[in-house]
Amino acid sequence: MTAIPSTRFTSITRPIVRSVTPLAEVPAQLGHITTFIIDTVAGIRHVATTYRRQTLLYIHEFAWGRGAVLVGGGTAVVLVILGMAVGASILDLSSGAYPCLSGSD
Protein backbone atom coordinates (compact mmCIF):
# COMPACT_ATOMS: atom_id res chain seq x y z
CA MET A 1 0.00 0.00 0.00
CA THR A 2 1.41 3.39 -0.92
CA ALA A 3 0.68 6.57 0.98
CA ILE A 4 -0.94 9.44 -0.85
CA PRO A 5 0.30 12.88 0.22
CA SER A 6 -2.29 15.20 1.70
CA THR A 7 -3.46 18.05 -0.47
CA ARG A 8 -5.20 19.81 2.41
CA PHE A 9 -2.08 21.61 3.63
CA THR A 10 0.82 22.49 1.42
CA SER A 11 4.40 22.80 2.56
CA ILE A 12 3.81 26.54 2.90
CA THR A 13 0.65 26.40 5.01
CA ARG A 14 1.62 23.41 7.17
CA PRO A 15 3.96 25.38 9.52
CA ILE A 16 1.33 28.10 9.91
CA VAL A 17 -1.35 25.55 10.85
CA ARG A 18 1.02 23.87 13.33
CA SER A 19 1.70 27.18 15.07
CA VAL A 20 -1.93 28.38 15.13
CA THR A 21 -3.59 25.15 16.27
CA PRO A 22 -2.29 25.26 19.89
CA LEU A 23 -3.35 28.90 20.16
CA ALA A 24 -6.88 27.99 19.10
CA GLU A 25 -7.13 25.49 21.97
CA VAL A 26 -6.24 28.05 24.66
CA PRO A 27 -9.75 29.58 25.03
CA ALA A 28 -11.31 26.14 25.50
CA GLN A 29 -8.76 25.22 28.18
CA LEU A 30 -9.26 28.55 29.94
CA GLY A 31 -13.02 27.99 29.84
CA HIS A 32 -12.67 24.60 31.53
CA ILE A 33 -10.36 26.02 34.19
CA THR A 34 -12.63 29.01 34.82
CA THR A 35 -15.72 26.82 35.12
CA PHE A 36 -13.97 24.52 37.58
CA ILE A 37 -12.79 27.44 39.74
CA ILE A 38 -16.24 29.07 39.79
CA ASP A 39 -17.94 25.78 40.72
CA THR A 40 -15.39 25.15 43.46
CA VAL A 41 -15.64 28.62 44.98
CA ALA A 42 -19.45 28.55 44.75
CA GLY A 43 -19.52 25.24 46.63
CA ILE A 44 -17.39 26.44 49.55
CA ARG A 45 -20.29 28.19 51.28
CA HIS A 46 -22.54 25.13 51.01
CA VAL A 47 -19.87 22.78 52.32
CA ALA A 48 -18.80 25.12 55.13
CA THR A 49 -22.37 25.55 56.39
CA THR A 50 -23.72 22.05 55.83
CA TYR A 51 -20.66 20.10 56.92
CA ARG A 52 -19.09 22.64 59.30
CA ARG A 53 -17.67 20.23 61.87
CA GLN A 54 -16.30 17.75 59.35
CA THR A 55 -14.79 20.57 57.28
CA LEU A 56 -12.94 21.94 60.30
CA LEU A 57 -11.73 18.45 61.20
CA TYR A 58 -10.36 17.95 57.70
CA ILE A 59 -8.70 21.36 57.63
CA HIS A 60 -7.09 20.66 61.00
CA GLU A 61 -5.99 17.19 59.92
CA PHE A 62 -4.67 18.47 56.61
CA ALA A 63 -2.65 21.31 58.13
CA TRP A 64 -1.28 19.68 61.26
CA GLY A 65 -1.32 15.96 60.66
CA ARG A 66 -2.28 13.90 63.71
CA GLY A 67 -1.22 16.58 66.16
CA ALA A 68 2.42 15.59 65.95
CA VAL A 69 3.83 18.90 64.74
CA LEU A 70 7.11 18.33 66.56
CA VAL A 71 7.50 14.75 65.37
CA GLY A 72 6.87 14.95 61.67
CA GLY A 73 4.95 18.06 60.84
CA GLY A 74 1.77 17.93 58.88
CA THR A 75 0.69 17.46 55.36
CA ALA A 76 1.18 21.16 54.60
CA VAL A 77 4.97 20.87 54.82
CA VAL A 78 4.97 17.80 52.59
CA LEU A 79 2.76 19.56 50.05
CA VAL A 80 5.08 22.57 49.95
CA ILE A 81 8.07 20.32 49.28
CA LEU A 82 6.17 18.35 46.62
CA GLY A 83 4.96 21.57 45.03
CA MET A 84 8.49 22.88 44.77
CA ALA A 85 9.66 19.59 43.25
CA VAL A 86 6.85 19.53 40.67
CA GLY A 87 7.45 23.20 39.83
CA ALA A 88 11.14 22.53 39.30
CA SER A 89 10.41 19.55 37.07
CA ILE A 90 7.94 21.59 34.98
CA LEU A 91 10.53 24.32 34.56
CA ASP A 92 13.04 21.66 33.59
CA LEU A 93 10.66 20.26 30.96
CA SER A 94 9.91 23.70 29.55
CA SER A 95 13.61 24.47 29.21
CA GLY A 96 13.92 21.75 26.58
CA ALA A 97 16.21 19.52 28.63
CA TYR A 98 14.04 16.51 27.82
CA PRO A 99 12.79 16.84 24.23
CA CYS A 100 11.27 13.36 24.25
CA LEU A 101 8.86 14.45 27.04
CA SER A 102 7.90 17.82 25.66
CA GLY A 103 5.36 16.46 23.19
CA SER A 104 6.88 17.99 20.09
CA ASP A 105 8.21 15.77 17.34
PDB file of N, CA and C in Angstrom:
ATOM      1  N   MET A   1       0.833  -1.162   0.000  1.00  0.00           N
ATOM      2  CA  MET A   1       0.000   0.000   0.000  1.00  0.00           C
ATOM      3  C   MET A   1       0.889   1.240   0.000  1.00  0.00           C
ATOM      4  N   THR A   2       0.614   2.169  -0.870  1.00  0.00           N
ATOM      5  CA  THR A   2       1.406   3.393  -0.916  1.00  0.00           C
ATOM      6  C   THR A   2       0.610   4.532  -0.306  1.00  0.00           C
ATOM      7  N   ALA A   3       1.326   5.418   0.341  1.00  0.00           N
ATOM      8  CA  ALA A   3       0.682   6.569   0.977  1.00  0.00           C
ATOM      9  C   ALA A   3       0.486   7.679  -0.036  1.00  0.00           C
ATOM     10  N   ILE A   4      -0.648   8.324   0.037  1.00  0.00           N
ATOM     11  CA  ILE A   4      -0.938   9.443  -0.852  1.00  0.00           C
ATOM     12  C   ILE A   4      -0.747  10.727  -0.049  1.00  0.00           C
ATOM     13  N   PRO A   5       0.076  11.644  -0.523  1.00  0.00           N
ATOM     14  CA  PRO A   5       0.303  12.884   0.222  1.00  0.00           C
ATOM     15  C   PRO A   5      -0.977  13.698   0.343  1.00  0.00           C
ATOM     16  N   SER A   6      -1.117  14.372   1.461  1.00  0.00           N
ATOM     17  CA  SER A   6      -2.289  15.197   1.704  1.00  0.00           C
ATOM     18  C   SER A   6      -2.243  16.451   0.853  1.00  0.00           C
ATOM     19  N   THR A   7      -3.369  16.810   0.298  1.00  0.00           N
ATOM     20  CA  THR A   7      -3.459  18.051  -0.466  1.00  0.00           C
ATOM     21  C   THR A   7      -4.141  19.149   0.344  1.00  0.00           C
ATOM     22  N   ARG A   8      -4.509  18.826   1.579  1.00  0.00           N
ATOM     23  CA  ARG A   8      -5.195  19.814   2.405  1.00  0.00           C
ATOM     24  C   ARG A   8      -4.255  20.948   2.797  1.00  0.00           C
ATOM     25  N   PHE A   9      -3.048  20.600   3.232  1.00  0.00           N
ATOM     26  CA  PHE A   9      -2.076  21.606   3.627  1.00  0.00           C
ATOM     27  C   PHE A   9      -0.833  21.455   2.767  1.00  0.00           C
ATOM     28  N   THR A  10      -0.397  22.533   2.226  1.00  0.00           N
ATOM     29  CA  THR A  10       0.823  22.486   1.419  1.00  0.00           C
ATOM     30  C   THR A  10       2.022  22.692   2.329  1.00  0.00           C
ATOM     31  N   SER A  11       3.190  22.598   1.757  1.00  0.00           N
ATOM     32  CA  SER A  11       4.398  22.795   2.558  1.00  0.00           C
ATOM     33  C   SER A  11       4.506  24.230   3.060  1.00  0.00           C
ATOM     34  N   ILE A  12       3.791  25.137   2.449  1.00  0.00           N
ATOM     35  CA  ILE A  12       3.811  26.540   2.898  1.00  0.00           C
ATOM     36  C   ILE A  12       2.842  26.751   4.061  1.00  0.00           C
ATOM     37  N   THR A  13       1.658  26.174   3.972  1.00  0.00           N
ATOM     38  CA  THR A  13       0.648  26.400   5.010  1.00  0.00           C
ATOM     39  C   THR A  13       0.805  25.487   6.212  1.00  0.00           C
ATOM     40  N   ARG A  14       1.485  24.371   6.074  1.00  0.00           N
ATOM     41  CA  ARG A  14       1.618  23.413   7.175  1.00  0.00           C
ATOM     42  C   ARG A  14       2.268  24.031   8.423  1.00  0.00           C
ATOM     43  N   PRO A  15       3.388  24.770   8.313  1.00  0.00           N
ATOM     44  CA  PRO A  15       3.961  25.379   9.521  1.00  0.00           C
ATOM     45  C   PRO A  15       3.035  26.402  10.169  1.00  0.00           C
ATOM     46  N   ILE A  16       2.268  27.113   9.364  1.00  0.00           N
ATOM     47  CA  ILE A  16       1.329  28.095   9.912  1.00  0.00           C
ATOM     48  C   ILE A  16       0.240  27.386  10.709  1.00  0.00           C
ATOM     49  N   VAL A  17      -0.297  26.310  10.165  1.00  0.00           N
ATOM     50  CA  VAL A  17      -1.345  25.550  10.851  1.00  0.00           C
ATOM     51  C   VAL A  17      -0.803  24.963  12.152  1.00  0.00           C
ATOM     52  N   ARG A  18       0.422  24.448  12.117  1.00  0.00           N
ATOM     53  CA  ARG A  18       1.019  23.867  13.329  1.00  0.00           C
ATOM     54  C   ARG A  18       1.212  24.908  14.422  1.00  0.00           C
ATOM     55  N   SER A  19       1.494  26.145  14.060  1.00  0.00           N
ATOM     56  CA  SER A  19       1.699  27.178  15.073  1.00  0.00           C
ATOM     57  C   SER A  19       0.388  27.780  15.569  1.00  0.00           C
ATOM     58  N   VAL A  20      -0.656  27.776  14.750  1.00  0.00           N
ATOM     59  CA  VAL A  20      -1.935  28.381  15.127  1.00  0.00           C
ATOM     60  C   VAL A  20      -2.820  27.410  15.905  1.00  0.00           C
ATOM     61  N   THR A  21      -2.717  26.126  15.633  1.00  0.00           N
ATOM     62  CA  THR A  21      -3.591  25.145  16.275  1.00  0.00           C
ATOM     63  C   THR A  21      -3.506  25.171  17.802  1.00  0.00           C
ATOM     64  N   PRO A  22      -2.317  25.185  18.425  1.00  0.00           N
ATOM     65  CA  PRO A  22      -2.290  25.255  19.890  1.00  0.00           C
ATOM     66  C   PRO A  22      -2.910  26.540  20.434  1.00  0.00           C
ATOM     67  N   LEU A  23      -2.760  27.641  19.711  1.00  0.00           N
ATOM     68  CA  LEU A  23      -3.347  28.902  20.159  1.00  0.00           C
ATOM     69  C   LEU A  23      -4.870  28.854  20.125  1.00  0.00           C
ATOM     70  N   ALA A  24      -5.422  28.101  19.198  1.00  0.00           N
ATOM     71  CA  ALA A  24      -6.875  27.985  19.098  1.00  0.00           C
ATOM     72  C   ALA A  24      -7.458  27.165  20.239  1.00  0.00           C
ATOM     73  N   GLU A  25      -6.650  26.320  20.866  1.00  0.00           N
ATOM     74  CA  GLU A  25      -7.133  25.485  21.967  1.00  0.00           C
ATOM     75  C   GLU A  25      -7.101  26.207  23.307  1.00  0.00           C
ATOM     76  N   VAL A  26      -6.386  27.324  23.396  1.00  0.00           N
ATOM     77  CA  VAL A  26      -6.238  28.047  24.662  1.00  0.00           C
ATOM     78  C   VAL A  26      -7.579  28.511  25.224  1.00  0.00           C
ATOM     79  N   PRO A  27      -8.477  29.148  24.445  1.00  0.00           N
ATOM     80  CA  PRO A  27      -9.752  29.579  25.028  1.00  0.00           C
ATOM     81  C   PRO A  27     -10.574  28.426  25.620  1.00  0.00           C
ATOM     82  N   ALA A  28     -10.556  27.276  24.979  1.00  0.00           N
ATOM     83  CA  ALA A  28     -11.311  26.137  25.504  1.00  0.00           C
ATOM     84  C   ALA A  28     -10.718  25.683  26.836  1.00  0.00           C
ATOM     85  N   GLN A  29      -9.408  25.626  26.926  1.00  0.00           N
ATOM     86  CA  GLN A  29      -8.764  25.220  28.176  1.00  0.00           C
ATOM     87  C   GLN A  29      -9.041  26.240  29.277  1.00  0.00           C
ATOM     88  N   LEU A  30      -8.971  27.525  28.940  1.00  0.00           N
ATOM     89  CA  LEU A  30      -9.264  28.552  29.938  1.00  0.00           C
ATOM     90  C   LEU A  30     -10.721  28.481  30.387  1.00  0.00           C
ATOM     91  N   GLY A  31     -11.606  28.141  29.474  1.00  0.00           N
ATOM     92  CA  GLY A  31     -13.017  27.987  29.838  1.00  0.00           C
ATOM     93  C   GLY A  31     -13.232  26.850  30.818  1.00  0.00           C
ATOM     94  N   HIS A  32     -12.558  25.726  30.598  1.00  0.00           N
ATOM     95  CA  HIS A  32     -12.668  24.602  31.527  1.00  0.00           C
ATOM     96  C   HIS A  32     -12.115  24.965  32.898  1.00  0.00           C
ATOM     97  N   ILE A  33     -10.984  25.626  32.915  1.00  0.00           N
ATOM     98  CA  ILE A  33     -10.361  26.019  34.187  1.00  0.00           C
ATOM     99  C   ILE A  33     -11.249  27.011  34.921  1.00  0.00           C
ATOM    100  N   THR A  34     -11.766  27.997  34.203  1.00  0.00           N
ATOM    101  CA  THR A  34     -12.626  29.009  34.822  1.00  0.00           C
ATOM    102  C   THR A  34     -13.896  28.390  35.383  1.00  0.00           C
ATOM    103  N   THR A  35     -14.511  27.496  34.642  1.00  0.00           N
ATOM    104  CA  THR A  35     -15.720  26.824  35.121  1.00  0.00           C
ATOM    105  C   THR A  35     -15.441  26.019  36.381  1.00  0.00           C
ATOM    106  N   PHE A  36     -14.328  25.308  36.409  1.00  0.00           N
ATOM    107  CA  PHE A  36     -13.968  24.522  37.583  1.00  0.00           C
ATOM    108  C   PHE A  36     -13.763  25.425  38.799  1.00  0.00           C
ATOM    109  N   ILE A  37     -13.053  26.532  38.621  1.00  0.00           N
ATOM    110  CA  ILE A  37     -12.786  27.437  39.739  1.00  0.00           C
ATOM    111  C   ILE A  37     -14.079  28.050  40.253  1.00  0.00           C
ATOM    112  N   ILE A  38     -14.971  28.469  39.359  1.00  0.00           N
ATOM    113  CA  ILE A  38     -16.239  29.071  39.786  1.00  0.00           C
ATOM    114  C   ILE A  38     -17.085  28.051  40.538  1.00  0.00           C
ATOM    115  N   ASP A  39     -17.176  26.823  40.030  1.00  0.00           N
ATOM    116  CA  ASP A  39     -17.945  25.782  40.716  1.00  0.00           C
ATOM    117  C   ASP A  39     -17.364  25.474  42.091  1.00  0.00           C
ATOM    118  N   THR A  40     -16.047  25.443  42.192  1.00  0.00           N
ATOM    119  CA  THR A  40     -15.391  25.150  43.464  1.00  0.00           C
ATOM    120  C   THR A  40     -15.645  26.252  44.477  1.00  0.00           C
ATOM    121  N   VAL A  41     -15.438  27.499  44.062  1.00  0.00           N
ATOM    122  CA  VAL A  41     -15.640  28.622  44.981  1.00  0.00           C
ATOM    123  C   VAL A  41     -17.109  28.729  45.378  1.00  0.00           C
ATOM    124  N   ALA A  42     -18.017  28.480  44.439  1.00  0.00           N
ATOM    125  CA  ALA A  42     -19.449  28.551  44.753  1.00  0.00           C
ATOM    126  C   ALA A  42     -19.852  27.458  45.739  1.00  0.00           C
ATOM    127  N   GLY A  43     -19.185  26.328  45.725  1.00  0.00           N
ATOM    128  CA  GLY A  43     -19.523  25.236  46.628  1.00  0.00           C
ATOM    129  C   GLY A  43     -18.951  25.371  48.029  1.00  0.00           C
ATOM    130  N   ILE A  44     -18.024  26.300  48.231  1.00  0.00           N
ATOM    131  CA  ILE A  44     -17.387  26.444  49.550  1.00  0.00           C
ATOM    132  C   ILE A  44     -18.408  26.823  50.610  1.00  0.00           C
ATOM    133  N   ARG A  45     -19.296  27.756  50.303  1.00  0.00           N
ATOM    134  CA  ARG A  45     -20.295  28.189  51.285  1.00  0.00           C
ATOM    135  C   ARG A  45     -21.202  27.021  51.689  1.00  0.00           C
ATOM    136  N   HIS A  46     -21.660  26.264  50.708  1.00  0.00           N
ATOM    137  CA  HIS A  46     -22.539  25.127  51.006  1.00  0.00           C
ATOM    138  C   HIS A  46     -21.836  24.101  51.897  1.00  0.00           C
ATOM    139  N   VAL A  47     -20.615  23.776  51.545  1.00  0.00           N
ATOM    140  CA  VAL A  47     -19.866  22.775  52.319  1.00  0.00           C
ATOM    141  C   VAL A  47     -19.571  23.298  53.718  1.00  0.00           C
ATOM    142  N   ALA A  48     -19.168  24.572  53.821  1.00  0.00           N
ATOM    143  CA  ALA A  48     -18.801  25.125  55.130  1.00  0.00           C
ATOM    144  C   ALA A  48     -20.004  25.228  56.058  1.00  0.00           C
ATOM    145  N   THR A  49     -21.198  25.446  55.521  1.00  0.00           N
ATOM    146  CA  THR A  49     -22.370  25.551  56.387  1.00  0.00           C
ATOM    147  C   THR A  49     -23.012  24.195  56.655  1.00  0.00           C
ATOM    148  N   THR A  50     -23.070  23.348  55.659  1.00  0.00           N
ATOM    149  CA  THR A  50     -23.724  22.049  55.827  1.00  0.00           C
ATOM    150  C   THR A  50     -22.853  21.064  56.598  1.00  0.00           C
ATOM    151  N   TYR A  51     -21.579  21.058  56.310  1.00  0.00           N
ATOM    152  CA  TYR A  51     -20.657  20.103  56.923  1.00  0.00           C
ATOM    153  C   TYR A  51     -19.590  20.832  57.728  1.00  0.00           C
ATOM    154  N   ARG A  52     -20.012  21.775  58.581  1.00  0.00           N
ATOM    155  CA  ARG A  52     -19.085  22.644  59.303  1.00  0.00           C
ATOM    156  C   ARG A  52     -18.079  21.863  60.138  1.00  0.00           C
ATOM    157  N   ARG A  53     -18.560  20.951  60.961  1.00  0.00           N
ATOM    158  CA  ARG A  53     -17.666  20.225  61.870  1.00  0.00           C
ATOM    159  C   ARG A  53     -16.678  19.353  61.100  1.00  0.00           C
ATOM    160  N   GLN A  54     -17.173  18.629  60.124  1.00  0.00           N
ATOM    161  CA  GLN A  54     -16.302  17.754  59.346  1.00  0.00           C
ATOM    162  C   GLN A  54     -15.284  18.561  58.542  1.00  0.00           C
ATOM    163  N   THR A  55     -15.708  19.721  58.025  1.00  0.00           N
ATOM    164  CA  THR A  55     -14.786  20.572  57.283  1.00  0.00           C
ATOM    165  C   THR A  55     -13.651  21.046  58.174  1.00  0.00           C
ATOM    166  N   LEU A  56     -13.980  21.484  59.366  1.00  0.00           N
ATOM    167  CA  LEU A  56     -12.942  21.939  60.303  1.00  0.00           C
ATOM    168  C   LEU A  56     -12.017  20.796  60.698  1.00  0.00           C
ATOM    169  N   LEU A  57     -12.581  19.603  60.880  1.00  0.00           N
ATOM    170  CA  LEU A  57     -11.727  18.451  61.197  1.00  0.00           C
ATOM    171  C   LEU A  57     -10.747  18.156  60.061  1.00  0.00           C
ATOM    172  N   TYR A  58     -11.240  18.205  58.837  1.00  0.00           N
ATOM    173  CA  TYR A  58     -10.359  17.945  57.698  1.00  0.00           C
ATOM    174  C   TYR A  58      -9.294  19.028  57.536  1.00  0.00           C
ATOM    175  N   ILE A  59      -9.684  20.279  57.732  1.00  0.00           N
ATOM    176  CA  ILE A  59      -8.695  21.360  57.631  1.00  0.00           C
ATOM    177  C   ILE A  59      -7.629  21.195  58.702  1.00  0.00           C
ATOM    178  N   HIS A  60      -8.047  20.871  59.915  1.00  0.00           N
ATOM    179  CA  HIS A  60      -7.086  20.662  60.999  1.00  0.00           C
ATOM    180  C   HIS A  60      -6.181  19.473  60.698  1.00  0.00           C
ATOM    181  N   GLU A  61      -6.766  18.395  60.243  1.00  0.00           N
ATOM    182  CA  GLU A  61      -5.990  17.189  59.919  1.00  0.00           C
ATOM    183  C   GLU A  61      -5.018  17.456  58.768  1.00  0.00           C
ATOM    184  N   PHE A  62      -5.490  18.175  57.777  1.00  0.00           N
ATOM    185  CA  PHE A  62      -4.666  18.467  56.610  1.00  0.00           C
ATOM    186  C   PHE A  62      -3.479  19.353  56.974  1.00  0.00           C
ATOM    187  N   ALA A  63      -3.714  20.354  57.804  1.00  0.00           N
ATOM    188  CA  ALA A  63      -2.655  21.309  58.126  1.00  0.00           C
ATOM    189  C   ALA A  63      -1.670  20.774  59.157  1.00  0.00           C
ATOM    190  N   TRP A  64      -2.152  20.055  60.154  1.00  0.00           N
ATOM    191  CA  TRP A  64      -1.278  19.685  61.264  1.00  0.00           C
ATOM    192  C   TRP A  64      -1.011  18.196  61.388  1.00  0.00           C
ATOM    193  N   GLY A  65      -1.543  17.399  60.532  1.00  0.00           N
ATOM    194  CA  GLY A  65      -1.316  15.959  60.664  1.00  0.00           C
ATOM    195  C   GLY A  65      -2.113  15.424  61.836  1.00  0.00           C
ATOM    196  N   ARG A  66      -1.577  14.479  62.556  1.00  0.00           N
ATOM    197  CA  ARG A  66      -2.284  13.903  63.709  1.00  0.00           C
ATOM    198  C   ARG A  66      -1.861  14.569  65.009  1.00  0.00           C
ATOM    199  N   GLY A  67      -1.594  15.860  64.953  1.00  0.00           N
ATOM    200  CA  GLY A  67      -1.222  16.581  66.158  1.00  0.00           C
ATOM    201  C   GLY A  67       0.251  16.455  66.493  1.00  0.00           C
ATOM    202  N   ALA A  68       1.011  15.811  65.669  1.00  0.00           N
ATOM    203  CA  ALA A  68       2.423  15.591  65.945  1.00  0.00           C
ATOM    204  C   ALA A  68       3.267  16.589  65.145  1.00  0.00           C
ATOM    205  N   VAL A  69       3.105  17.872  65.461  1.00  0.00           N
ATOM    206  CA  VAL A  69       3.828  18.896  64.736  1.00  0.00           C
ATOM    207  C   VAL A  69       5.327  18.766  64.992  1.00  0.00           C
ATOM    208  N   LEU A  70       5.692  18.447  66.215  1.00  0.00           N
ATOM    209  CA  LEU A  70       7.108  18.333  66.557  1.00  0.00           C
ATOM    210  C   LEU A  70       7.740  17.077  65.974  1.00  0.00           C
ATOM    211  N   VAL A  71       6.953  16.019  65.843  1.00  0.00           N
ATOM    212  CA  VAL A  71       7.505  14.753  65.370  1.00  0.00           C
ATOM    213  C   VAL A  71       7.727  14.772  63.864  1.00  0.00           C
ATOM    214  N   GLY A  72       6.700  15.062  63.110  1.00  0.00           N
ATOM    215  CA  GLY A  72       6.867  14.954  61.667  1.00  0.00           C
ATOM    216  C   GLY A  72       6.203  16.050  60.879  1.00  0.00           C
ATOM    217  N   GLY A  73       5.650  17.012  61.568  1.00  0.00           N
ATOM    218  CA  GLY A  73       4.952  18.061  60.840  1.00  0.00           C
ATOM    219  C   GLY A  73       3.633  17.553  60.304  1.00  0.00           C
ATOM    220  N   GLY A  74       3.051  18.317  59.457  1.00  0.00           N
ATOM    221  CA  GLY A  74       1.771  17.927  58.879  1.00  0.00           C
ATOM    222  C   GLY A  74       1.879  17.755  57.388  1.00  0.00           C
ATOM    223  N   THR A  75       0.750  17.654  56.796  1.00  0.00           N
ATOM    224  CA  THR A  75       0.695  17.465  55.360  1.00  0.00           C
ATOM    225  C   THR A  75       1.096  18.736  54.629  1.00  0.00           C
ATOM    226  N   ALA A  76       0.880  19.893  55.263  1.00  0.00           N
ATOM    227  CA  ALA A  76       1.176  21.162  54.602  1.00  0.00           C
ATOM    228  C   ALA A  76       2.650  21.256  54.216  1.00  0.00           C
ATOM    229  N   VAL A  77       3.538  20.816  55.111  1.00  0.00           N
ATOM    230  CA  VAL A  77       4.967  20.866  54.821  1.00  0.00           C
ATOM    231  C   VAL A  77       5.302  19.932  53.660  1.00  0.00           C
ATOM    232  N   VAL A  78       4.723  18.757  53.674  1.00  0.00           N
ATOM    233  CA  VAL A  78       4.968  17.797  52.593  1.00  0.00           C
ATOM    234  C   VAL A  78       4.463  18.355  51.270  1.00  0.00           C
ATOM    235  N   LEU A  79       3.303  18.994  51.282  1.00  0.00           N
ATOM    236  CA  LEU A  79       2.758  19.564  50.055  1.00  0.00           C
ATOM    237  C   LEU A  79       3.619  20.704  49.520  1.00  0.00           C
ATOM    238  N   VAL A  80       4.195  21.499  50.409  1.00  0.00           N
ATOM    239  CA  VAL A  80       5.084  22.566  49.954  1.00  0.00           C
ATOM    240  C   VAL A  80       6.309  21.974  49.272  1.00  0.00           C
ATOM    241  N   ILE A  81       6.887  20.953  49.866  1.00  0.00           N
ATOM    242  CA  ILE A  81       8.068  20.316  49.279  1.00  0.00           C
ATOM    243  C   ILE A  81       7.716  19.665  47.941  1.00  0.00           C
ATOM    244  N   LEU A  82       6.590  18.956  47.881  1.00  0.00           N
ATOM    245  CA  LEU A  82       6.175  18.345  46.622  1.00  0.00           C
ATOM    246  C   LEU A  82       5.860  19.392  45.559  1.00  0.00           C
ATOM    247  N   GLY A  83       5.252  20.490  45.969  1.00  0.00           N
ATOM    248  CA  GLY A  83       4.958  21.571  45.030  1.00  0.00           C
ATOM    249  C   GLY A  83       6.214  22.169  44.438  1.00  0.00           C
ATOM    250  N   MET A  84       7.225  22.350  45.271  1.00  0.00           N
ATOM    251  CA  MET A  84       8.493  22.878  44.767  1.00  0.00           C
ATOM    252  C   MET A  84       9.146  21.888  43.807  1.00  0.00           C
ATOM    253  N   ALA A  85       9.059  20.606  44.119  1.00  0.00           N
ATOM    254  CA  ALA A  85       9.663  19.595  43.245  1.00  0.00           C
ATOM    255  C   ALA A  85       8.947  19.531  41.900  1.00  0.00           C
ATOM    256  N   VAL A  86       7.619  19.569  41.928  1.00  0.00           N
ATOM    257  CA  VAL A  86       6.855  19.528  40.671  1.00  0.00           C
ATOM    258  C   VAL A  86       7.115  20.795  39.859  1.00  0.00           C
ATOM    259  N   GLY A  87       7.153  21.946  40.529  1.00  0.00           N
ATOM    260  CA  GLY A  87       7.448  23.196  39.832  1.00  0.00           C
ATOM    261  C   GLY A  87       8.810  23.168  39.171  1.00  0.00           C
ATOM    262  N   ALA A  88       9.794  22.620  39.877  1.00  0.00           N
ATOM    263  CA  ALA A  88      11.139  22.529  39.304  1.00  0.00           C
ATOM    264  C   ALA A  88      11.164  21.584  38.113  1.00  0.00           C
ATOM    265  N   SER A  89      10.413  20.483  38.196  1.00  0.00           N
ATOM    266  CA  SER A  89      10.406  19.551  37.066  1.00  0.00           C
ATOM    267  C   SER A  89       9.682  20.140  35.868  1.00  0.00           C
ATOM    268  N   ILE A  90       8.637  20.935  36.094  1.00  0.00           N
ATOM    269  CA  ILE A  90       7.940  21.586  34.979  1.00  0.00           C
ATOM    270  C   ILE A  90       8.858  22.606  34.318  1.00  0.00           C
ATOM    271  N   LEU A  91       9.582  23.374  35.128  1.00  0.00           N
ATOM    272  CA  LEU A  91      10.528  24.320  34.559  1.00  0.00           C
ATOM    273  C   LEU A  91      11.607  23.597  33.769  1.00  0.00           C
ATOM    274  N   ASP A  92      12.020  22.437  34.268  1.00  0.00           N
ATOM    275  CA  ASP A  92      13.040  21.657  33.590  1.00  0.00           C
ATOM    276  C   ASP A  92      12.519  21.151  32.250  1.00  0.00           C
ATOM    277  N   LEU A  93      11.258  20.731  32.209  1.00  0.00           N
ATOM    278  CA  LEU A  93      10.664  20.262  30.956  1.00  0.00           C
ATOM    279  C   LEU A  93      10.511  21.402  29.962  1.00  0.00           C
ATOM    280  N   SER A  94      10.127  22.586  30.462  1.00  0.00           N
ATOM    281  CA  SER A  94       9.905  23.702  29.548  1.00  0.00           C
ATOM    282  C   SER A  94      11.214  24.263  29.014  1.00  0.00           C
ATOM    283  N   SER A  95      12.321  23.967  29.686  1.00  0.00           N
ATOM    284  CA  SER A  95      13.608  24.472  29.209  1.00  0.00           C
ATOM    285  C   SER A  95      14.132  23.681  28.020  1.00  0.00           C
ATOM    286  N   GLY A  96      13.513  22.551  27.722  1.00  0.00           N
ATOM    287  CA  GLY A  96      13.924  21.749  26.581  1.00  0.00           C
ATOM    288  C   GLY A  96      14.982  20.724  26.925  1.00  0.00           C
ATOM    289  N   ALA A  97      15.187  20.487  28.220  1.00  0.00           N
ATOM    290  CA  ALA A  97      16.211  19.524  28.626  1.00  0.00           C
ATOM    291  C   ALA A  97      15.822  18.102  28.243  1.00  0.00           C
ATOM    292  N   TYR A  98      14.523  17.834  28.160  1.00  0.00           N
ATOM    293  CA  TYR A  98      14.042  16.507  27.820  1.00  0.00           C
ATOM    294  C   TYR A  98      13.121  16.598  26.605  1.00  0.00           C
ATOM    295  N   PRO A  99      13.658  16.659  25.403  1.00  0.00           N
ATOM    296  CA  PRO A  99      12.794  16.839  24.233  1.00  0.00           C
ATOM    297  C   PRO A  99      11.835  15.687  23.997  1.00  0.00           C
ATOM    298  N   CYS A 100      12.172  14.487  24.469  1.00  0.00           N
ATOM    299  CA  CYS A 100      11.268  13.357  24.254  1.00  0.00           C
ATOM    300  C   CYS A 100      10.005  13.469  25.105  1.00  0.00           C
ATOM    301  N   LEU A 101      10.013  14.281  26.181  1.00  0.00           N
ATOM    302  CA  LEU A 101       8.858  14.445  27.039  1.00  0.00           C
ATOM    303  C   LEU A 101       8.070  15.706  26.752  1.00  0.00           C
ATOM    304  N   SER A 102       8.562  16.549  25.878  1.00  0.00           N
ATOM    305  CA  SER A 102       7.903  17.823  25.659  1.00  0.00           C
ATOM    306  C   SER A 102       6.687  17.740  24.742  1.00  0.00           C
ATOM    307  N   GLY A 103       6.529  16.635  24.034  1.00  0.00           N
ATOM    308  CA  GLY A 103       5.361  16.460  23.192  1.00  0.00           C
ATOM    309  C   GLY A 103       5.547  16.936  21.776  1.00  0.00           C
ATOM    310  N   SER A 104       6.657  17.551  21.469  1.00  0.00           N
ATOM    311  CA  SER A 104       6.883  17.987  20.088  1.00  0.00           C
ATOM    312  C   SER A 104       7.753  16.970  19.367  1.00  0.00           C
ATOM    313  N   ASP A 105       7.456  16.757  18.132  1.00  0.00           N
ATOM    314  CA  ASP A 105       8.207  15.773  17.344  1.00  0.00           C
ATOM    315  C   ASP A 105       9.306  16.434  16.553  1.00  0.00           C
TER     316      ASP A 105
END
